[in-house]
mmCIF file with all atom_site columns, N, CA and C in Angstrom:
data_model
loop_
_atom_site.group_PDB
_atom_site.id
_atom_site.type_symbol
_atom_site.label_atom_id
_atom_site.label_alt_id
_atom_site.label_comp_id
_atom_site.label_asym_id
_atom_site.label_entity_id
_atom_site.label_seq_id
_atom_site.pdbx_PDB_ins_code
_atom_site.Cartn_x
_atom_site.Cartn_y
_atom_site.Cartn_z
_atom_site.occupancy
_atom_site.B_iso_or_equiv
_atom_site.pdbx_formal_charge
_atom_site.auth_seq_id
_atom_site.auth_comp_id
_atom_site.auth_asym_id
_atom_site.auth_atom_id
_atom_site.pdbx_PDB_model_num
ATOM 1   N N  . UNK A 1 1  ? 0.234   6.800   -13.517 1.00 0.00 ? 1  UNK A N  1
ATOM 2   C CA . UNK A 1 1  ? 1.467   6.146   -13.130 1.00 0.00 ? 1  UNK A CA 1
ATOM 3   C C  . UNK A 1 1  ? 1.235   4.633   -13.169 1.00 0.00 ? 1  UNK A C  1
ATOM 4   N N  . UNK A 1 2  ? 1.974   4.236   -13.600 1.00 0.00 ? 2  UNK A N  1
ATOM 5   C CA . UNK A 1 2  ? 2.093   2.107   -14.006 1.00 0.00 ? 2  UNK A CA 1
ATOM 6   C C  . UNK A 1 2  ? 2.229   1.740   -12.331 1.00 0.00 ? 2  UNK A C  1
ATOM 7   N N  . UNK A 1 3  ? 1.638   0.384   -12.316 1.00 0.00 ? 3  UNK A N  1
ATOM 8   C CA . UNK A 1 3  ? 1.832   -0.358  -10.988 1.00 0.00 ? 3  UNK A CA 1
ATOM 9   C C  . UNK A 1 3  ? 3.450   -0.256  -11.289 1.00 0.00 ? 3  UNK A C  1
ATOM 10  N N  . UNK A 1 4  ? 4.407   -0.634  -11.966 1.00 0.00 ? 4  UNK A N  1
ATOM 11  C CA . UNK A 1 4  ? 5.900   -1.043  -11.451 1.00 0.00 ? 4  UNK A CA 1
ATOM 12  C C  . UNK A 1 4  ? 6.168   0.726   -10.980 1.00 0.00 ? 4  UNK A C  1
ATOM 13  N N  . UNK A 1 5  ? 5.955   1.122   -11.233 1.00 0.00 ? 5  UNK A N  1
ATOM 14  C CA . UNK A 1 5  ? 6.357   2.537   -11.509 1.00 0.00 ? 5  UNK A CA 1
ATOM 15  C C  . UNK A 1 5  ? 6.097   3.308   -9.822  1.00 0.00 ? 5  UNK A C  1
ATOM 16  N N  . UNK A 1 6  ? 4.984   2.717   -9.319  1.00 0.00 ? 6  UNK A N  1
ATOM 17  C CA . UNK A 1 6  ? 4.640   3.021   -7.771  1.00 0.00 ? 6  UNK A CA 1
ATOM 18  C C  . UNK A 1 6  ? 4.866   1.770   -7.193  1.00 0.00 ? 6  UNK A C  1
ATOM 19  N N  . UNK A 1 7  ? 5.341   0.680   -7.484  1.00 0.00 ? 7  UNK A N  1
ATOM 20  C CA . UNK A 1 7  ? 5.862   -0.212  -6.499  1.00 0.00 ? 7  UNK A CA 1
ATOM 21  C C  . UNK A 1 7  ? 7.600   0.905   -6.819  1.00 0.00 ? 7  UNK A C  1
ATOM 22  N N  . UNK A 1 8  ? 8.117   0.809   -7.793  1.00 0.00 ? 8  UNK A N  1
ATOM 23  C CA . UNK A 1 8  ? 9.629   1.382   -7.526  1.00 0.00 ? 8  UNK A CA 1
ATOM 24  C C  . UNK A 1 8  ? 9.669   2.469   -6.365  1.00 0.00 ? 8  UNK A C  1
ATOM 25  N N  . UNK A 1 9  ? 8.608   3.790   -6.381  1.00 0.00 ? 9  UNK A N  1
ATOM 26  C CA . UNK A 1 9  ? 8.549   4.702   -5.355  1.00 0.00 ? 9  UNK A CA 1
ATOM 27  C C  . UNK A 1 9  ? 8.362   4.162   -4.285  1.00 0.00 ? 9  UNK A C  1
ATOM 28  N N  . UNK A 1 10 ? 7.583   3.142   -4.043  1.00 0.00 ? 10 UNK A N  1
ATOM 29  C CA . UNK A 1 10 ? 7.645   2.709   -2.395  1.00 0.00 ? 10 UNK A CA 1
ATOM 30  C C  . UNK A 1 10 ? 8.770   1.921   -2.454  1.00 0.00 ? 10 UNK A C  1
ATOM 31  N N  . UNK A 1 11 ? 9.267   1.278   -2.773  1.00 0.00 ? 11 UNK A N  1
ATOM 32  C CA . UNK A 1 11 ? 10.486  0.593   -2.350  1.00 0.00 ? 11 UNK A CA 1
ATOM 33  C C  . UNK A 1 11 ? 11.808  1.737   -2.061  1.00 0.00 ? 11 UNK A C  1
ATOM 34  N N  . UNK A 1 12 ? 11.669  2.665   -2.807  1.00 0.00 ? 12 UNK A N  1
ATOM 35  C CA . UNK A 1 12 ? 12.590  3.953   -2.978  1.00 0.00 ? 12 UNK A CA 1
ATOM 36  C C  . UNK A 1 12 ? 12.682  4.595   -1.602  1.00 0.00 ? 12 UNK A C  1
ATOM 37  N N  . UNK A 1 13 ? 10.853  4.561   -1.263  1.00 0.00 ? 13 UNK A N  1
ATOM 38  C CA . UNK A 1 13 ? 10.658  5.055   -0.138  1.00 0.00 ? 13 UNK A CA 1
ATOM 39  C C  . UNK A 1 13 ? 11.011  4.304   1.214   1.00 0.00 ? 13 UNK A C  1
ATOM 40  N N  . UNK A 1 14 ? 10.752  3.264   1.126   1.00 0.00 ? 14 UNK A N  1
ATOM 41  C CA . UNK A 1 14 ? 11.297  2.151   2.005   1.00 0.00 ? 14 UNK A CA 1
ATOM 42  C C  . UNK A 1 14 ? 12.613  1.981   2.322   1.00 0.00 ? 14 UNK A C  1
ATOM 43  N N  . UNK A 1 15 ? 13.950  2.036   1.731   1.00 0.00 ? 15 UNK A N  1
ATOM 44  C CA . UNK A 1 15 ? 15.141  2.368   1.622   1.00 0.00 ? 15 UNK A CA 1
ATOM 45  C C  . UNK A 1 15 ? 15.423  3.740   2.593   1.00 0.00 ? 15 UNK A C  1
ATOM 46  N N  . UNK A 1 16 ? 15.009  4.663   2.147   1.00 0.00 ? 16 UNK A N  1
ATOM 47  C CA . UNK A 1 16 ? 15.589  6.146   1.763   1.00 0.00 ? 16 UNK A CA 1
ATOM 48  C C  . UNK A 1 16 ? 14.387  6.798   2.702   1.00 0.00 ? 16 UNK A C  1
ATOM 49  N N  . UNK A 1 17 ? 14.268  6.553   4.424   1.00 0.00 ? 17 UNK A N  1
ATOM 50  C CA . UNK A 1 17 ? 13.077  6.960   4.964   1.00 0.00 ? 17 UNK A CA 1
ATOM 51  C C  . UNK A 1 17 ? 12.814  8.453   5.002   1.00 0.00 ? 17 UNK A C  1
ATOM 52  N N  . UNK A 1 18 ? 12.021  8.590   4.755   1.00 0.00 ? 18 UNK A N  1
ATOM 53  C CA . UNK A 1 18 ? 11.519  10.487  5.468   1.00 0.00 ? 18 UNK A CA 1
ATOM 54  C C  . UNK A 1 18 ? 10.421  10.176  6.429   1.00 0.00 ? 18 UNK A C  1
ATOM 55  N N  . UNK A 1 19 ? 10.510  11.516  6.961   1.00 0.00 ? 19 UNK A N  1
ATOM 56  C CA . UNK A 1 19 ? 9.547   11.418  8.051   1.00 0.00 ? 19 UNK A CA 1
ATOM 57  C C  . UNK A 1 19 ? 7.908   11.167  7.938   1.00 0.00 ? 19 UNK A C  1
ATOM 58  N N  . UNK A 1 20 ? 7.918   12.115  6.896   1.00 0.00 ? 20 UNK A N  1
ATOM 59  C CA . UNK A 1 20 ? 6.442   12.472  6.625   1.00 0.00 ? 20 UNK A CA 1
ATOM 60  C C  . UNK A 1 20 ? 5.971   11.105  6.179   1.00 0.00 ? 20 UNK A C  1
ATOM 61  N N  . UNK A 1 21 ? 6.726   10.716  5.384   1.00 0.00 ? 21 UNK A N  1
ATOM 62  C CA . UNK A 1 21 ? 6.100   9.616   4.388   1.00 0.00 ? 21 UNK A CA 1
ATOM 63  C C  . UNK A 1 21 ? 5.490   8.389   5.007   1.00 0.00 ? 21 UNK A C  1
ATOM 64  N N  . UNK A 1 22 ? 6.762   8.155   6.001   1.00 0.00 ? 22 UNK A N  1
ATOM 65  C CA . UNK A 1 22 ? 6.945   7.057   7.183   1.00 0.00 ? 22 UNK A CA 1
ATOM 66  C C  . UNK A 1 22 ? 5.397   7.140   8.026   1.00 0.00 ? 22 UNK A C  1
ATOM 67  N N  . UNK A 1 23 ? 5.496   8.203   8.732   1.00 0.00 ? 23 UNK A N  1
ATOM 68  C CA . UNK A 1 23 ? 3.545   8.589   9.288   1.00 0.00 ? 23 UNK A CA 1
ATOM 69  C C  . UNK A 1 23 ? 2.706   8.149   8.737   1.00 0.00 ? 23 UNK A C  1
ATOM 70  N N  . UNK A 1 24 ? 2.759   8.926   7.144   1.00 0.00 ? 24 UNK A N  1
ATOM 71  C CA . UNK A 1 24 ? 1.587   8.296   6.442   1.00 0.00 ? 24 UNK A CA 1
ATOM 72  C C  . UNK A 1 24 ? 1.183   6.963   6.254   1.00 0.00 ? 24 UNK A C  1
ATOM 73  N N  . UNK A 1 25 ? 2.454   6.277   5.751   1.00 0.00 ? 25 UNK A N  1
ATOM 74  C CA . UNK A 1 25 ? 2.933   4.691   5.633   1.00 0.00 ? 25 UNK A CA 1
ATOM 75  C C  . UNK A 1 25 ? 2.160   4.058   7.038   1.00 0.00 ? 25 UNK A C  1
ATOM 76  N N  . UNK A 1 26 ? 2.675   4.634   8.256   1.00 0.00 ? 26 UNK A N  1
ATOM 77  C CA . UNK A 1 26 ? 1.799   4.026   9.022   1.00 0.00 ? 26 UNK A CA 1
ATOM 78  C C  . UNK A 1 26 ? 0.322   4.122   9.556   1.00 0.00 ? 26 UNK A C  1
ATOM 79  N N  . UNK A 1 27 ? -0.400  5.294   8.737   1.00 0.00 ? 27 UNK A N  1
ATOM 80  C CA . UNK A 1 27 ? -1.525  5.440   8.711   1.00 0.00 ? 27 UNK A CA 1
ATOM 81  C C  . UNK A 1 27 ? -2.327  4.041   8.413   1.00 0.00 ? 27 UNK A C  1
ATOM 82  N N  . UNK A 1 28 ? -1.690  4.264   6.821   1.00 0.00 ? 28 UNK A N  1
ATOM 83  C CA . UNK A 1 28 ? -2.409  3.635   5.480   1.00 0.00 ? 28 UNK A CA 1
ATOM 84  C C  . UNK A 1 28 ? -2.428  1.965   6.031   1.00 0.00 ? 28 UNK A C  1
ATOM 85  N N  . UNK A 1 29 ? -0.992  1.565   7.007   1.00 0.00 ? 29 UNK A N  1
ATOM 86  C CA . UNK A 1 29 ? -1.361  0.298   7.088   1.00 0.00 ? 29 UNK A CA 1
ATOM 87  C C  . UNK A 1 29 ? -1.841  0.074   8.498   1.00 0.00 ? 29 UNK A C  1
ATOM 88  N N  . UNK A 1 30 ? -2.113  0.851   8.595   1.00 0.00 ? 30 UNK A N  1
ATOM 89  C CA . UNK A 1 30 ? -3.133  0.008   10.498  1.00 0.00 ? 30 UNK A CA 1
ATOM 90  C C  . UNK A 1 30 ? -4.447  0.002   9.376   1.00 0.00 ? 30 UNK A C  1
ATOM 91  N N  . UNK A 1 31 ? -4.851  0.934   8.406   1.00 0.00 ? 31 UNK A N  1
ATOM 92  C CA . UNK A 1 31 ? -6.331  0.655   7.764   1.00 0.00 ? 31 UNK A CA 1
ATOM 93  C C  . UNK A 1 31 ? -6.121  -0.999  7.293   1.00 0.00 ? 31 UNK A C  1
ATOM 94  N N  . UNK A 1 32 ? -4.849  -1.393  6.582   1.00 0.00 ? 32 UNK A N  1
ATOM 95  C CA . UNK A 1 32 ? -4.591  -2.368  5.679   1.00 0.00 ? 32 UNK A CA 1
ATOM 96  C C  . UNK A 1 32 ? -4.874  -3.549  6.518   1.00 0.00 ? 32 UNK A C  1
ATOM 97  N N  . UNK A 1 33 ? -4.046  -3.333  7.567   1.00 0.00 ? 33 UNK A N  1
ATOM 98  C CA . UNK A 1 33 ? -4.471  -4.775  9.139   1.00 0.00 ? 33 UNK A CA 1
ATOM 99  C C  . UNK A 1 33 ? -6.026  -5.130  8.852   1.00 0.00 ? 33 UNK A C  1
ATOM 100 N N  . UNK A 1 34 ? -6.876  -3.969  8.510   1.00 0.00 ? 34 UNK A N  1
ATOM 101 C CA . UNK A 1 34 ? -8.576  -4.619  9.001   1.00 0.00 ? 34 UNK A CA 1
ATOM 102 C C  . UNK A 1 34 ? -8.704  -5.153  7.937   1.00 0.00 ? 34 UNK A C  1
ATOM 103 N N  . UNK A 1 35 ? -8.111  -4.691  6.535   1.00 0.00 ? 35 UNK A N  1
ATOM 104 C CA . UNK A 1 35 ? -8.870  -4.837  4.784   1.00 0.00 ? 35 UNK A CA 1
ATOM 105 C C  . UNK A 1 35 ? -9.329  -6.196  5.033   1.00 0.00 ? 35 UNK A C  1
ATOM 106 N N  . UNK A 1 36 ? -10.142 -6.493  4.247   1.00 0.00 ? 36 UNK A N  1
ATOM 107 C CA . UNK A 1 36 ? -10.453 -7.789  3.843   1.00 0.00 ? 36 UNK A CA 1
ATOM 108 C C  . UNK A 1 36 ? -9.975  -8.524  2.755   1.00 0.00 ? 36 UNK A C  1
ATOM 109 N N  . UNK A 1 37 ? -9.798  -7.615  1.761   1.00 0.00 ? 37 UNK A N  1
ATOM 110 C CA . UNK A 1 37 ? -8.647  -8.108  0.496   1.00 0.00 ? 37 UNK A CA 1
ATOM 111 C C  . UNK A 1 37 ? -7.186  -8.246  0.750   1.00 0.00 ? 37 UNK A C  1
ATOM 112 N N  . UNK A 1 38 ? -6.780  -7.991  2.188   1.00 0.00 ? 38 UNK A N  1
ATOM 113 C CA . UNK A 1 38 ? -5.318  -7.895  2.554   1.00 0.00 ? 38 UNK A CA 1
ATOM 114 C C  . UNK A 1 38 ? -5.162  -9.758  2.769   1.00 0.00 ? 38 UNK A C  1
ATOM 115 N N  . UNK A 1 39 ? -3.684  -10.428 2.621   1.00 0.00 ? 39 UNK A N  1
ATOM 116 C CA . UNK A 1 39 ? -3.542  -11.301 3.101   1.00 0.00 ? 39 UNK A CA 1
ATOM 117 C C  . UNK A 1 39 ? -1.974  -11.529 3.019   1.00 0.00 ? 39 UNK A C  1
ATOM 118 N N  . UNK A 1 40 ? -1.726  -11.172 4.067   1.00 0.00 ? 40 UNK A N  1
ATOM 119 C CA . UNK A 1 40 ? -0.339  -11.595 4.935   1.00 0.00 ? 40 UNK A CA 1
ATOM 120 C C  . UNK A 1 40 ? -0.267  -9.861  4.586   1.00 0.00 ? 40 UNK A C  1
ATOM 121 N N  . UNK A 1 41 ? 1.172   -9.601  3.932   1.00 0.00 ? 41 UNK A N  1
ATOM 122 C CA . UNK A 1 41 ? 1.479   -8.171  3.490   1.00 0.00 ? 41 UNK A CA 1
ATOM 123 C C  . UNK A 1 41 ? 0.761   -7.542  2.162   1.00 0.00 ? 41 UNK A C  1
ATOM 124 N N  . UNK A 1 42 ? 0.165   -8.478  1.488   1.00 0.00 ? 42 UNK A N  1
ATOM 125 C CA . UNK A 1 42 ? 0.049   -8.699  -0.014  1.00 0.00 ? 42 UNK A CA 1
ATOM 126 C C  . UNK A 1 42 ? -1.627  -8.102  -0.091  1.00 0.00 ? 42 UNK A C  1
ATOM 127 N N  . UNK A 1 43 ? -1.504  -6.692  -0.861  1.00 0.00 ? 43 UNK A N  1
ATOM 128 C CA . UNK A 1 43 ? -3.272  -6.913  -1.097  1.00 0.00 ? 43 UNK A CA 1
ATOM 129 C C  . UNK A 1 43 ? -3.409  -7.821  -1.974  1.00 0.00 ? 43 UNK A C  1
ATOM 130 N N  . UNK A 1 44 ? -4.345  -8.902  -2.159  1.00 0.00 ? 44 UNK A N  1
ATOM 131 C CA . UNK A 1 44 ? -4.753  -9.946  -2.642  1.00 0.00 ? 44 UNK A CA 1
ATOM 132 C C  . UNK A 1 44 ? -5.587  -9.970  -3.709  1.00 0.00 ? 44 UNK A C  1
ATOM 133 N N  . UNK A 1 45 ? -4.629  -10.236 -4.838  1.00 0.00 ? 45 UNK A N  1
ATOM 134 C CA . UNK A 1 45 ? -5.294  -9.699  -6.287  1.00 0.00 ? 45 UNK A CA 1
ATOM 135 C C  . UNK A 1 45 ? -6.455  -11.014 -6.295  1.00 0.00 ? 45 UNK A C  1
ATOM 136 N N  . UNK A 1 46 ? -6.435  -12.512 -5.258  1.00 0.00 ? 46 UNK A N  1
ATOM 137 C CA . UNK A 1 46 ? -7.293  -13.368 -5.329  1.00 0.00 ? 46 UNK A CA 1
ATOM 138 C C  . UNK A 1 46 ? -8.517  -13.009 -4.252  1.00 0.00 ? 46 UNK A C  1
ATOM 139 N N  . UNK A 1 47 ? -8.568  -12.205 -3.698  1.00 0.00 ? 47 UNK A N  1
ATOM 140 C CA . UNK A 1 47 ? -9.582  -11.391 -2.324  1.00 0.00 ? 47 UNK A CA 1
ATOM 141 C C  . UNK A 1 47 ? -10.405 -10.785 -3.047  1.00 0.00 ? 47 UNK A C  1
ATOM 142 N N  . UNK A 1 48 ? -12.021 -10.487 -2.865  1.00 0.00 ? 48 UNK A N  1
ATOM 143 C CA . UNK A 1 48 ? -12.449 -9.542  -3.497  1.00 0.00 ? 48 UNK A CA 1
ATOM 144 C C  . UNK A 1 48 ? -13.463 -8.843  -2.203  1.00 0.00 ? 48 UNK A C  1
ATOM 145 N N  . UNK A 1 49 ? -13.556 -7.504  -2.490  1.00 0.00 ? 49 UNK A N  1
ATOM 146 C CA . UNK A 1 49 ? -14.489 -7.075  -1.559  1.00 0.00 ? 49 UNK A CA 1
ATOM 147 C C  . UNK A 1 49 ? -15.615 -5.929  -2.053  1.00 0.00 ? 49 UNK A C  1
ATOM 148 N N  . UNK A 1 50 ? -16.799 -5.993  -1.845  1.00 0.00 ? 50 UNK A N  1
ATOM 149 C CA . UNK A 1 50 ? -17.977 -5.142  -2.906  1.00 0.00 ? 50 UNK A CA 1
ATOM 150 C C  . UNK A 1 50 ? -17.314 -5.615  -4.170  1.00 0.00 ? 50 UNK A C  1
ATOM 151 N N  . UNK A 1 51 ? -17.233 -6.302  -4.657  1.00 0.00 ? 51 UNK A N  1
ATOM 152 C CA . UNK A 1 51 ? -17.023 -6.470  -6.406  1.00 0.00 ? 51 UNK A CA 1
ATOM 153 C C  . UNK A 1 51 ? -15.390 -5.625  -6.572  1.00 0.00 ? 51 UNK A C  1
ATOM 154 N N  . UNK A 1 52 ? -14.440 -5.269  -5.753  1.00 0.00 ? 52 UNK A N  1
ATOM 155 C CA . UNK A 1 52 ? -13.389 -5.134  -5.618  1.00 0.00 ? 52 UNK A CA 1
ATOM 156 C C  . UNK A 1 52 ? -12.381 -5.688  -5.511  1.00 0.00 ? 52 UNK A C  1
ATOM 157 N N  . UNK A 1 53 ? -11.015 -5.918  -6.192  1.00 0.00 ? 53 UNK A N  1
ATOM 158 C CA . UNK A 1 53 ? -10.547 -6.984  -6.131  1.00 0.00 ? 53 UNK A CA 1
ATOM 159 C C  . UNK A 1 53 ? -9.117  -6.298  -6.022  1.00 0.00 ? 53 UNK A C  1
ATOM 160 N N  . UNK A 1 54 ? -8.421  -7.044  -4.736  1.00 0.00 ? 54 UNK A N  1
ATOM 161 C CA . UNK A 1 54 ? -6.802  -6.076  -4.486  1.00 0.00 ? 54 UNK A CA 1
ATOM 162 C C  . UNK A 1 54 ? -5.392  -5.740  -5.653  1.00 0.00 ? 54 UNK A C  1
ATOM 163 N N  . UNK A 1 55 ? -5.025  -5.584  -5.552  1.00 0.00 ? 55 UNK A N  1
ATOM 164 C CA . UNK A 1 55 ? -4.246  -4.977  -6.969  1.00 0.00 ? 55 UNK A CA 1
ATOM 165 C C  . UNK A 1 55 ? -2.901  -5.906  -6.960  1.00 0.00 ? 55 UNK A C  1
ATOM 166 N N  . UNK A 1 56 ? -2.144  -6.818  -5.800  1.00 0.00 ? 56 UNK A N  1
ATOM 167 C CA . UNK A 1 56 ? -1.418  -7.667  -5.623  1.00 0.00 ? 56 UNK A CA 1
ATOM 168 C C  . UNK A 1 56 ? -0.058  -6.553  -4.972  1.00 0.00 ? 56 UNK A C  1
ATOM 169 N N  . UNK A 1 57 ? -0.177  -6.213  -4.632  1.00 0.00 ? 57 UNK A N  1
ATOM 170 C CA . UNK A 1 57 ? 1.096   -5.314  -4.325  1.00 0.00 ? 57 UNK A CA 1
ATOM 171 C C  . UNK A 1 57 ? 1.434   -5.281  -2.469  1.00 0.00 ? 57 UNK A C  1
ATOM 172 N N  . UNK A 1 58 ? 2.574   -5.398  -2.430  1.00 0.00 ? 58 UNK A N  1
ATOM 173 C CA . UNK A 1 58 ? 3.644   -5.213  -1.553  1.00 0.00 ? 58 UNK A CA 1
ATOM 174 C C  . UNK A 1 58 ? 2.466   -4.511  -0.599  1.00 0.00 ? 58 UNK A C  1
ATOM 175 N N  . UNK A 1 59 ? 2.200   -4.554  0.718   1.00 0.00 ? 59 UNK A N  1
ATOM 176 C CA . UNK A 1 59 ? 1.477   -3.294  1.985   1.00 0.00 ? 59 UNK A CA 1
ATOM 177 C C  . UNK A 1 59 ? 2.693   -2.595  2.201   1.00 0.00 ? 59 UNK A C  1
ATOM 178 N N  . UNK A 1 60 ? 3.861   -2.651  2.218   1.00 0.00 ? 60 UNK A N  1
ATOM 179 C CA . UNK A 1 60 ? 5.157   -2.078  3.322   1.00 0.00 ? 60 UNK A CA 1
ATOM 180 C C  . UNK A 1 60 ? 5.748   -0.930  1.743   1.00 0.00 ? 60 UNK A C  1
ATOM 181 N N  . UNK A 1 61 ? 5.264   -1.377  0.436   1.00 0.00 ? 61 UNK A N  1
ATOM 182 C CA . UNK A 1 61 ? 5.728   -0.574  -0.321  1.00 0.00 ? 61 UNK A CA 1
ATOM 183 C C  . UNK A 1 61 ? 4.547   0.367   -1.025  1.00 0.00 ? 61 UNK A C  1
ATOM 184 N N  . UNK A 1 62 ? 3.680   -0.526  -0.956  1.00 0.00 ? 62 UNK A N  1
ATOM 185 C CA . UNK A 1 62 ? 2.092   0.652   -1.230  1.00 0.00 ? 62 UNK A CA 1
ATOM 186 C C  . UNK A 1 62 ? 1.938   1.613   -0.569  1.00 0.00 ? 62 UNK A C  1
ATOM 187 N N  . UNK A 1 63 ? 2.171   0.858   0.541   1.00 0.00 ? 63 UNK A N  1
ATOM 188 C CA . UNK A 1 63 ? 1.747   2.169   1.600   1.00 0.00 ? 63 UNK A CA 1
ATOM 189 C C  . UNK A 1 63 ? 2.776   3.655   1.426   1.00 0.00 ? 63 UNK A C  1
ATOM 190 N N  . UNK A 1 64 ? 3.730   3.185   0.716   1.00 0.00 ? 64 UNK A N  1
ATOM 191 C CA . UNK A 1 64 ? 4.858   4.390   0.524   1.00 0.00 ? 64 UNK A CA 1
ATOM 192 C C  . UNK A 1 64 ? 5.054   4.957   -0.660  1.00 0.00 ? 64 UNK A C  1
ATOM 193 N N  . UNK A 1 65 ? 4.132   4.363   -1.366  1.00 0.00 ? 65 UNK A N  1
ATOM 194 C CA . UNK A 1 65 ? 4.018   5.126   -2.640  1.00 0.00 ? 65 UNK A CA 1
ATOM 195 C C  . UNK A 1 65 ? 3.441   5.856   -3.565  1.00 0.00 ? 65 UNK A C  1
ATOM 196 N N  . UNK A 1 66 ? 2.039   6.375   -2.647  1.00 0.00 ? 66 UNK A N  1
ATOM 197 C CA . UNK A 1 66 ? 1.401   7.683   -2.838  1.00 0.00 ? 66 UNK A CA 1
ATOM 198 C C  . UNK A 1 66 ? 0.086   6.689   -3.681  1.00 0.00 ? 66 UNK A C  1
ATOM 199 N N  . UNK A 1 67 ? 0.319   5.534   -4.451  1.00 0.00 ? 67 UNK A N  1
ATOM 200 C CA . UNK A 1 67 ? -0.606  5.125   -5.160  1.00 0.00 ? 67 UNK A CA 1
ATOM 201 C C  . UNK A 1 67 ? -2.080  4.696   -4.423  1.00 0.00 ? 67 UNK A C  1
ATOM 202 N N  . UNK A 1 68 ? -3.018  5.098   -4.857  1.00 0.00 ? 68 UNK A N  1
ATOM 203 C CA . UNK A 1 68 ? -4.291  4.507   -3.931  1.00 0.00 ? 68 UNK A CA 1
ATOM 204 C C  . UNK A 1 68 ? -4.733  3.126   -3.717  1.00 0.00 ? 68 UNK A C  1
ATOM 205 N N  . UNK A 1 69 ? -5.635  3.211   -2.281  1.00 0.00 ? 69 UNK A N  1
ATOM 206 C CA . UNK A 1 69 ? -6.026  1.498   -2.119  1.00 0.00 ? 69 UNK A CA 1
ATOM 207 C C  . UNK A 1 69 ? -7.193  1.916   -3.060  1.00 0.00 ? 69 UNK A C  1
ATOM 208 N N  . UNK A 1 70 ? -6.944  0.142   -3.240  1.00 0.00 ? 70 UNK A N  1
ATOM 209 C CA . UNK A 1 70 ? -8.365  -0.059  -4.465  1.00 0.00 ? 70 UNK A CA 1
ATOM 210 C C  . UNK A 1 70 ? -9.549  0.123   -3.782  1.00 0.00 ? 70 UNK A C  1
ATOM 211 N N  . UNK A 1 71 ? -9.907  0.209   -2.815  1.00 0.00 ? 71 UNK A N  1
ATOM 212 C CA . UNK A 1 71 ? -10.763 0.058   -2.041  1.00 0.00 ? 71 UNK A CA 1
ATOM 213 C C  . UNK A 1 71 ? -11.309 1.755   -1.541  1.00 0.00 ? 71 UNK A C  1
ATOM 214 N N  . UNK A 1 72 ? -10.317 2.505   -1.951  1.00 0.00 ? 72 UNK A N  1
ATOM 215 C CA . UNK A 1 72 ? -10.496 4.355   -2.001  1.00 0.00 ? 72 UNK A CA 1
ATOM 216 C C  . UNK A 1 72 ? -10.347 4.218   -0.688  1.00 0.00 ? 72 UNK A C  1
ATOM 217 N N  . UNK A 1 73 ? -9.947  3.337   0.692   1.00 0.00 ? 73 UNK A N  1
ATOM 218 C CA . UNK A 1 73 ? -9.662  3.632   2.054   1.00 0.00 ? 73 UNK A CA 1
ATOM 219 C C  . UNK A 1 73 ? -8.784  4.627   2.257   1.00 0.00 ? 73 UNK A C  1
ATOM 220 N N  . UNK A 1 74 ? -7.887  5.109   1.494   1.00 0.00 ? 74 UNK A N  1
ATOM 221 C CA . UNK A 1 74 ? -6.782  6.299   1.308   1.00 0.00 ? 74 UNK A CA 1
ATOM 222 C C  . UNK A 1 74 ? -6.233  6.211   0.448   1.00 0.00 ? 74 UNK A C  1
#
């Protein structure tokens, strides 16, 4: 699946809440609060962590769109 393609599902998801998703969403971002590549909402395609580097995408729409952290945290 293309980055626009899972930013559209989380934004989809963001709109249009379900329950389940919403939980998960708030799983994924209490991990995102500690990341080190996180900065503000934004994983930080300029952050790098172990030779890892954030993918630039939305936290409030990543987190809702099934796509993985770069970081394999979930």
């Amino acid at each position: 699946m293309s980055q626009i393609e899972q930013i559209w599902i989380g934004f989809k998801n963001l709109i249009f809440k379900d329950e389940k998703i919403e939980i998960e969403a708030e799983r994924r971002l209490k991990i995102c609060f500690e990341c080190p590549i996180r900065s503000g909402g934004i994983c930080s395609k300029q952050k790098e962590y172990n030779g890892v580097k954030g993918c630039g995408c939305s936290l409030k729409m990543k987190s809702r769109s099934g796509s993985p952290c770069p970081l394999k945290n979930w």
